[in-house]
Coordinates of C-alpha atoms in Angstrom, one line a residue:
X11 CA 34.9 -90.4 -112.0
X12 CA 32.1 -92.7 -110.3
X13 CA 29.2 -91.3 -109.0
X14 CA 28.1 -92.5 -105.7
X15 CA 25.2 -94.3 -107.3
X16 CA 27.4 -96.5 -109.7
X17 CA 30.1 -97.1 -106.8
X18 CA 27.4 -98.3 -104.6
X19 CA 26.1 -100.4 -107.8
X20 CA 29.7 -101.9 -108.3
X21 CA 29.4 -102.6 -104.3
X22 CA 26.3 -104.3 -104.9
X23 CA 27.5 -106.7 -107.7
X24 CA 30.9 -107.6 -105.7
X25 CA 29.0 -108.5 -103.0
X26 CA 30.7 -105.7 -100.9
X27 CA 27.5 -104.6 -99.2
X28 CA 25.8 -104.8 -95.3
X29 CA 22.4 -107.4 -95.5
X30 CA 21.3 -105.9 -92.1
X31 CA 19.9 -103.1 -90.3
X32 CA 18.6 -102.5 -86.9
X33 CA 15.3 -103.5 -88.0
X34 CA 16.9 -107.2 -88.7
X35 CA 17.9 -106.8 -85.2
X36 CA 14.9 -108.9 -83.1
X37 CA 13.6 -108.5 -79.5
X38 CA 11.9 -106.2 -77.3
X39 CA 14.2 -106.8 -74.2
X40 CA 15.3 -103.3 -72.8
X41 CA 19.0 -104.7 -72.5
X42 CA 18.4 -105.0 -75.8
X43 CA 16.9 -102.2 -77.2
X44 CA 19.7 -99.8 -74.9
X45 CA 22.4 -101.4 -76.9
X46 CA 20.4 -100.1 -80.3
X47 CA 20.0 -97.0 -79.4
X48 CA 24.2 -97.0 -77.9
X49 CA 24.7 -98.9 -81.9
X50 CA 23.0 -95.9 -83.5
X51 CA 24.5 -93.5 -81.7
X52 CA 28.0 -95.1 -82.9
X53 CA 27.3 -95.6 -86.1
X54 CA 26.7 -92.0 -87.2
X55 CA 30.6 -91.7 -85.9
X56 CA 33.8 -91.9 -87.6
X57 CA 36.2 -93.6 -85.1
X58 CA 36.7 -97.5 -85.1
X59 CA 34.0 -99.7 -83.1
X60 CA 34.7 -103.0 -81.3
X61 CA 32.2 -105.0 -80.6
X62 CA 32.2 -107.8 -77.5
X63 CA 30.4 -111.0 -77.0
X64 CA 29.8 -114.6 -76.8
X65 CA 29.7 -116.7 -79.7
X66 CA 26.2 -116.4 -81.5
X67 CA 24.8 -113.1 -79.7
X68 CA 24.6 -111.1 -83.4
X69 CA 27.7 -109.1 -83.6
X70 CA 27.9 -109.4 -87.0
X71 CA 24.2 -108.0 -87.4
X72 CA 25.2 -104.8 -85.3
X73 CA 28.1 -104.5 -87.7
X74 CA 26.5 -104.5 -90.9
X75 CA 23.5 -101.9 -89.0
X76 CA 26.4 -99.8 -88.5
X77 CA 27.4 -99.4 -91.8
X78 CA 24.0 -98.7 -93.0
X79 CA 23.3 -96.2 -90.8
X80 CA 26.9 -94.3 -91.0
X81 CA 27.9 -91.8 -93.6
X82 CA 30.0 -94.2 -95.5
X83 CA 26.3 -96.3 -96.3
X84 CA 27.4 -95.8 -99.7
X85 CA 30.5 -97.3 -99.6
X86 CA 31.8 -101.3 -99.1
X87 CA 31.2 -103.5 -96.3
X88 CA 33.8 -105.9 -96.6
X89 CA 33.7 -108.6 -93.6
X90 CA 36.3 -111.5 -92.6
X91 CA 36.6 -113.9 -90.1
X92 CA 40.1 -113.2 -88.7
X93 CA 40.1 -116.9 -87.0
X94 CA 39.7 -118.7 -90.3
X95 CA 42.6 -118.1 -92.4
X96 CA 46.3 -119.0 -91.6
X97 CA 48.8 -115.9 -90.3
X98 CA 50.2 -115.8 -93.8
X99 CA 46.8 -115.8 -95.5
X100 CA 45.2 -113.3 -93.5
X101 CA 47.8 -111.1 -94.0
X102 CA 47.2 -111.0 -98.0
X103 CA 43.7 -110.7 -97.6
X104 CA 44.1 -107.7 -95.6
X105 CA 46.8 -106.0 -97.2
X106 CA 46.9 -107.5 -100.5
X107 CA 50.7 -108.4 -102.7
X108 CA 53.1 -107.9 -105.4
X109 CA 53.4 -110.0 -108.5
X110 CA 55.9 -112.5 -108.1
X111 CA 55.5 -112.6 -104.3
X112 CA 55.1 -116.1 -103.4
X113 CA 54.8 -119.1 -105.3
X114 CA 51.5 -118.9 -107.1
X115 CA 51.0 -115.4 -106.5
X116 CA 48.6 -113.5 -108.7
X117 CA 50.0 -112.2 -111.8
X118 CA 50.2 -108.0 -111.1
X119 CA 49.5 -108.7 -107.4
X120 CA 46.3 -108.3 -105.4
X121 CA 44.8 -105.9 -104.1
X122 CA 43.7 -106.4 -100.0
X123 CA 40.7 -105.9 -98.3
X124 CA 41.6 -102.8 -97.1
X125 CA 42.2 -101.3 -100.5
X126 CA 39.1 -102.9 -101.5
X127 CA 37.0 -100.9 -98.7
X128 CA 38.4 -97.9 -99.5
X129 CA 36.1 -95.0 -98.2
X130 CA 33.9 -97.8 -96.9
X131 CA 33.8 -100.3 -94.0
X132 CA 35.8 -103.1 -92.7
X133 CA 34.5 -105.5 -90.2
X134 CA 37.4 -107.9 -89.0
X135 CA 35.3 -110.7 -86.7
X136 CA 36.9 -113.1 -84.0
X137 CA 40.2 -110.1 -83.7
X138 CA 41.3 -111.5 -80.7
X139 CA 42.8 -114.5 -82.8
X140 CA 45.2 -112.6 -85.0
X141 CA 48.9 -113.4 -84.5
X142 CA 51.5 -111.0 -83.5
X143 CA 52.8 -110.0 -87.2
X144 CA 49.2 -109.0 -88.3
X145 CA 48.3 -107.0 -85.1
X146 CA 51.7 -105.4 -86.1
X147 CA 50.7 -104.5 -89.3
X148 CA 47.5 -104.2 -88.2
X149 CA 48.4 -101.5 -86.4
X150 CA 50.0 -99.7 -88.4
X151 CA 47.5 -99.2 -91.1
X152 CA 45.4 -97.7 -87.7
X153 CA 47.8 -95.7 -87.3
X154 CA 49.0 -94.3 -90.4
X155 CA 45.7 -94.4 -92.7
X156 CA 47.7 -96.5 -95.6
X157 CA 48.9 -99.9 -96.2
X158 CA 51.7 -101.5 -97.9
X159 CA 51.0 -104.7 -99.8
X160 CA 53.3 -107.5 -99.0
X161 CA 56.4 -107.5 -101.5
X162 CA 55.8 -103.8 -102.4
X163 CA 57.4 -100.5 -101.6
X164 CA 54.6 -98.6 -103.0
X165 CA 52.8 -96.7 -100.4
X166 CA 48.6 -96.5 -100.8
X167 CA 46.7 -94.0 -98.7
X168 CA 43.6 -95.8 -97.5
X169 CA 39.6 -94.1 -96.0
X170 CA 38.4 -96.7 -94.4
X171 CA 36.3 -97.7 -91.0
X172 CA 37.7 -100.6 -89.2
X173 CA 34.2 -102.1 -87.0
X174 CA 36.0 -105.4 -85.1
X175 CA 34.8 -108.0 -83.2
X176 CA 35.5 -110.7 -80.5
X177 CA 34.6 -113.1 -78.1
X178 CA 37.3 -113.0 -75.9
X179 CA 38.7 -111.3 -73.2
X180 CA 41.5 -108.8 -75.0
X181 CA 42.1 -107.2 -72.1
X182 CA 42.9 -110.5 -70.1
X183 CA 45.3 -111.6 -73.6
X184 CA 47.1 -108.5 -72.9
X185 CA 48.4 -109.5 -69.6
X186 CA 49.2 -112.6 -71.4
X187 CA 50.7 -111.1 -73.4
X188 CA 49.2 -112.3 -76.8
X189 CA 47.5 -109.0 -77.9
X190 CA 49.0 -105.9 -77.9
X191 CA 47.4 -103.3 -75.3
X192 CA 48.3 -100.1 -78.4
X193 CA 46.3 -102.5 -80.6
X194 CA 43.4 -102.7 -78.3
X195 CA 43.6 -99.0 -77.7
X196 CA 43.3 -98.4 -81.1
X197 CA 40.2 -100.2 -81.8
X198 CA 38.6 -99.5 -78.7
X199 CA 37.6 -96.1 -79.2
X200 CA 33.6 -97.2 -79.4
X201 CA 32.7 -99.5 -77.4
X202 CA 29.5 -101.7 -77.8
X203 CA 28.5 -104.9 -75.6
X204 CA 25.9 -107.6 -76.9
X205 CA 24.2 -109.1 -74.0
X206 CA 24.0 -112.9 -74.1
X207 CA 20.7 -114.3 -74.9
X208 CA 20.3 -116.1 -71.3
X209 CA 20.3 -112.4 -70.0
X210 CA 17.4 -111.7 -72.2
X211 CA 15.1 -114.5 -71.9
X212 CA 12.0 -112.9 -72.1
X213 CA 13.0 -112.7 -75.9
X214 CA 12.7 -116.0 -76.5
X215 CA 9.2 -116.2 -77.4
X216 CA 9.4 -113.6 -80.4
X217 CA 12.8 -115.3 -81.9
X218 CA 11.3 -118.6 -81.4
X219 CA 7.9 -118.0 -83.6
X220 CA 9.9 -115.6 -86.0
X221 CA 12.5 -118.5 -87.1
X222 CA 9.7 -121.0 -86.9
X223 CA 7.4 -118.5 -89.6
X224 CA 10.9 -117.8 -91.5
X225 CA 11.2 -121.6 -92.2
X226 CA 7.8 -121.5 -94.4
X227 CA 6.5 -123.9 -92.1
X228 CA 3.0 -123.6 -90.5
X229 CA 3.8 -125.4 -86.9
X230 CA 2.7 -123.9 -83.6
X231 CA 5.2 -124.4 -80.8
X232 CA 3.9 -125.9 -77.3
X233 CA 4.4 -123.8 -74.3
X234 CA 6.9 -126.8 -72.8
X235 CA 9.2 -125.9 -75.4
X236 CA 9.1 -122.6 -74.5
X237 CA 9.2 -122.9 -71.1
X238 CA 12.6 -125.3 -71.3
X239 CA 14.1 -122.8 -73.6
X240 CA 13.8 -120.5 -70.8
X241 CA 15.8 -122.5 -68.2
X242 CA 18.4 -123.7 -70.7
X243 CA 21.9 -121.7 -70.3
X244 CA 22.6 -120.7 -74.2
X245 CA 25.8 -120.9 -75.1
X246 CA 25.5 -121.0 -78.1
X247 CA 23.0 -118.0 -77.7
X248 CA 20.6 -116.8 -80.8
X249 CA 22.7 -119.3 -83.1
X250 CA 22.0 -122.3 -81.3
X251 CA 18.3 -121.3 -80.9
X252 CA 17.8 -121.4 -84.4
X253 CA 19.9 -124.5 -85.0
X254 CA 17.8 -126.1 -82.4
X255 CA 14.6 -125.4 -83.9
X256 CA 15.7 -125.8 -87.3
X257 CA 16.5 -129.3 -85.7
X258 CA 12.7 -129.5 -84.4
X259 CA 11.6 -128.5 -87.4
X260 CA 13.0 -131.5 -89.7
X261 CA 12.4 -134.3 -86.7
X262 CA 8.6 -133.5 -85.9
X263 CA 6.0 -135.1 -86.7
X264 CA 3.2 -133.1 -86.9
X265 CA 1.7 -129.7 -86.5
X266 CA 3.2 -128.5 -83.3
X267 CA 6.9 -129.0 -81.8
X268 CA 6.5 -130.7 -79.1
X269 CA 9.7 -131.5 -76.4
X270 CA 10.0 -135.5 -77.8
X271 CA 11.1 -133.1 -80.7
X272 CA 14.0 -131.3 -79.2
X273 CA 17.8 -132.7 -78.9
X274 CA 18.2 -132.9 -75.1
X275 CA 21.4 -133.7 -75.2
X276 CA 21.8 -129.6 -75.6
X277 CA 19.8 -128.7 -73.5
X278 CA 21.6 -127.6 -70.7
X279 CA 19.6 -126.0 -67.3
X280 CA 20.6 -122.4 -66.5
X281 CA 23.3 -122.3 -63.9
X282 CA 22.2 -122.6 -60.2
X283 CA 20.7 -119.1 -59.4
X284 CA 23.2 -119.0 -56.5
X285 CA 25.7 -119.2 -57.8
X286 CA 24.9 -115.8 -59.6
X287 CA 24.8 -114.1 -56.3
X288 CA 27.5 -111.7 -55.2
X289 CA 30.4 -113.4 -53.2
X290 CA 30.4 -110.4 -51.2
X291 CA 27.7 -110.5 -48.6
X292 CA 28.0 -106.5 -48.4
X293 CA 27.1 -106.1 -52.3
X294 CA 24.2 -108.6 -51.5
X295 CA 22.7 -106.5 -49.4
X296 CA 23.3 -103.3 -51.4
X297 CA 22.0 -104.8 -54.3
X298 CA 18.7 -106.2 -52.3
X299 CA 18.1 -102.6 -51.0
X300 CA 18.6 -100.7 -54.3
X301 CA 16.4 -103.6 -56.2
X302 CA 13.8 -103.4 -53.6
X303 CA 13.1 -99.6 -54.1
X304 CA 13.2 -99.8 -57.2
X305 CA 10.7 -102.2 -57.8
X306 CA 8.6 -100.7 -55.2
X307 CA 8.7 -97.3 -56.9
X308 CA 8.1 -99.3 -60.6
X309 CA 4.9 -100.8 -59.2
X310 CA 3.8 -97.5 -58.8
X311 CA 4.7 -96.4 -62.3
X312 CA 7.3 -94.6 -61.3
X313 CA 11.1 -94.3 -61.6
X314 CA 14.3 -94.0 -59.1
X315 CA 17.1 -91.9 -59.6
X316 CA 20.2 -92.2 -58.2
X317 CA 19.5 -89.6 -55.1
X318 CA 16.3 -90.5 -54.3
X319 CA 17.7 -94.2 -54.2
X320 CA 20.2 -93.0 -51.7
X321 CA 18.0 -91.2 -49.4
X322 CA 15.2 -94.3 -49.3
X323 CA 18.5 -96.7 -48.5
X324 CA 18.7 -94.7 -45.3
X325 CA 15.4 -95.5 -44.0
X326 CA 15.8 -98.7 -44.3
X327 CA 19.4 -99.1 -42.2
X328 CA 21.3 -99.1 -44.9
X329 CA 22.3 -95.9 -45.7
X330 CA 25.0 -95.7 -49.9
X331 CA 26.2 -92.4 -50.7
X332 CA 25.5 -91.2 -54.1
X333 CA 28.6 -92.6 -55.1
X334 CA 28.0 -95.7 -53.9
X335 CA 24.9 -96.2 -56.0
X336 CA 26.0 -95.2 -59.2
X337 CA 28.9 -98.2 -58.9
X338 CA 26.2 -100.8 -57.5
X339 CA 23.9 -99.3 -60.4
X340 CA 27.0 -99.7 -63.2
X341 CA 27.3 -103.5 -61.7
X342 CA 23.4 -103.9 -61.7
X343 CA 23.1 -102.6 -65.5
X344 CA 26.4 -104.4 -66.5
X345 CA 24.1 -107.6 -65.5
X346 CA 20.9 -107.0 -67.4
X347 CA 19.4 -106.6 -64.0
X348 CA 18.3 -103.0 -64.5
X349 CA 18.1 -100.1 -67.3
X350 CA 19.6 -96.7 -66.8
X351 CA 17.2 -94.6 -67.8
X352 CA 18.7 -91.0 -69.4
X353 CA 17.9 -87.7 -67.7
X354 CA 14.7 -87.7 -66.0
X355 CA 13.2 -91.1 -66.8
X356 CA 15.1 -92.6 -64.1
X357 CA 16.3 -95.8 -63.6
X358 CA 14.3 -99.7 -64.4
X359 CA 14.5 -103.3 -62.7
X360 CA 13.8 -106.0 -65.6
X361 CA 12.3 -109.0 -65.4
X362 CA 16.1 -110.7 -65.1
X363 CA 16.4 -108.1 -61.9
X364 CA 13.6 -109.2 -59.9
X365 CA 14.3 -112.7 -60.3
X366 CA 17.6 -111.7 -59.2
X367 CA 15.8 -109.4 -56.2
X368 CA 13.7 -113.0 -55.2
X369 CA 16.9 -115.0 -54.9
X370 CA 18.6 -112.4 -52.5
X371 CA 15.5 -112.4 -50.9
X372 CA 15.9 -115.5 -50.4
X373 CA 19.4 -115.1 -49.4
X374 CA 19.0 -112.9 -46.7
X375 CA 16.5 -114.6 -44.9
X376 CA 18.9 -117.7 -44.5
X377 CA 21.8 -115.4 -43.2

């Protein structure tokens, strides 16, 4: 029998491993860094983990963190882009076949992903893009803890993690109907949201000089660059910054990059602030008081909680219960606009909150 040493060496020289860890994991925004400290919590868990976000936000990177930080470290990390391979493909790579199969098939068979992360971790990106069969089967080895490859009767019990991610809305493709809601249920045990990077802009500095000094190249970047970085919308997110000033990087001329040396074409400005505002023009106004103490009481070095939130709304004629304030709060946090603090350290604006705070400023004075 293998110790854990030589299984992790055999890992190792298959290529099954993780590359990451949360230290690979850049930025100082606090959206940021209370998604780390949810990722760490998860990983050290045993239950599946789906992962949600827009194209180019890291997912991947929080997968692979995972691992290394769970108890199955040891074991394989075995990842796969669901949306690349055709139904019937996908569907052998997971679960592996027979001899004599399919046309072409591999004498004695194959074994599957799954088999092949035995007692490890399996990160299936872009799930929302299975088809119906393999969210079937899918399921199943959820369900049951074993797989049968296709062609074989043989029944294989199977230890393994399932960490999944996507960029779309499953919950809006199950009233489609073109995901299965027992599916969803199944790998939505832990939950774990990547903000976008256009909700964490004052991170853009940092990312920009680390992939700049990661190229080898000793270029400074002028503060134009930075500043249009910081109105363009992103979404491509952390991927597109990179390709951007990997782009930069070949096309410049000299020592510094310089805006002739970025492709405007992609730059895109930042949506009309506006339009970010609440339709509702009673959640404006909740939002504006709630923001308004809060920075008040943060420019004093201090926190809010949720009560003493509620009992400064009354003075100024807009009295929220409690309850009301922890749903504004969820909606605030859900936005980047503020950080929950834990127990007694109260609750944060960000810097994304109080230009959110100017512009219904700016709002109400026009009403």
């Amino acid at each position: 029998m293998k110790s854990k040493k030589q299984h992790s060496e055999s890992n190792i020289k298959k290529g099954f491993t993780a590359k990451y860890d949360f230290d690979d994991i850049l930025g100082e925004h606090p959206l940021l860094l209370e998604r780390v400290r949810i990722a760490k919590k998860l990983a050290i868990a045993e239950h599946p983990v789906l992962i949600n976000g827009e194209t180019g936000v890291g997912k991947e990177l929080f997968a692979h963190a995972i691992h290394r930080n769970s108890l199955r470290k040891n074991g394989p990390f075995i990842a796969i882009n669901c949306s690349a391979l055709t139904e019937s493909l996908l569907e052998s790579e997971l679960f592996g076949y027979e001899e004599g199969t399919f046309t072409g098939a591999q004498r004695g068979g194959k074994k599957g992903l799954f088999e092949l992360a035995d007692n490890g971790t399996i990160f299936l990106d872009e799930i929302g893009d299975i088809s119906p069969t393999v969210q079937a089967h899918l399921l199943r080895v959820l369900q049951e803890k074993e797989i049968r490859r296709i062609g074989g009767r043989k029944i294989t019990p199977i230890n393994v993690r399932v960490i999944a991610a996507t960029n779309k809305n499953l919950e809006q493709k199950i009233t489609e109907g073109t995901f299965r809601s027992d599916l969803f249920y199944r790998l939505n045990v832990l939950q774990l949201a990547i903000p976008p990077l256009r909700d964490r802009l004052s991170d853009i500095q940092s990312l920009t000089n680390y992939f700049v000094t990661k190229s080898g190249t000793w270029m400074k970047v002028d503060q134009q660059v930075i500043e249009t970085f910081m109105a363009h919308h992103w979404p491509g997110n952390i991927r597109e910054l990179k390709s951007m000033i990997d782009y930069a990087l070949v096309v410049a001329s000299g020592s510094t990059i310089t805006l002739e040396d970025l492709p405007y074409r992609r730059l895109k400005p930042v949506n009309e602030k506006p339009a970010t505002l609440p339709v509702s023009s009673i959640d404006a106004k909740d939002h504006y008081v709630i923001l308004q103490i809060m920075k008040d009481r943060n420019d004093e070095g201090k926190t809010a909680s949720r009560d003493l939130l509620s009992k400064e709304s009354a003075t100024l004629s807009h009295a929220l219960s409690p309850q009301q304030i922890r749903l504004r709060l969820n909606d605030l946090e859900n936005k980047g606009y503020i950080i929950k603090g834990r127990g007694r350290s109260g609750t944060q604006i960000t810097l994304e909150g109080e230009q959110y705070l100017a512009q219904l400023k700016s709002y109400q004075k026009s009403r």
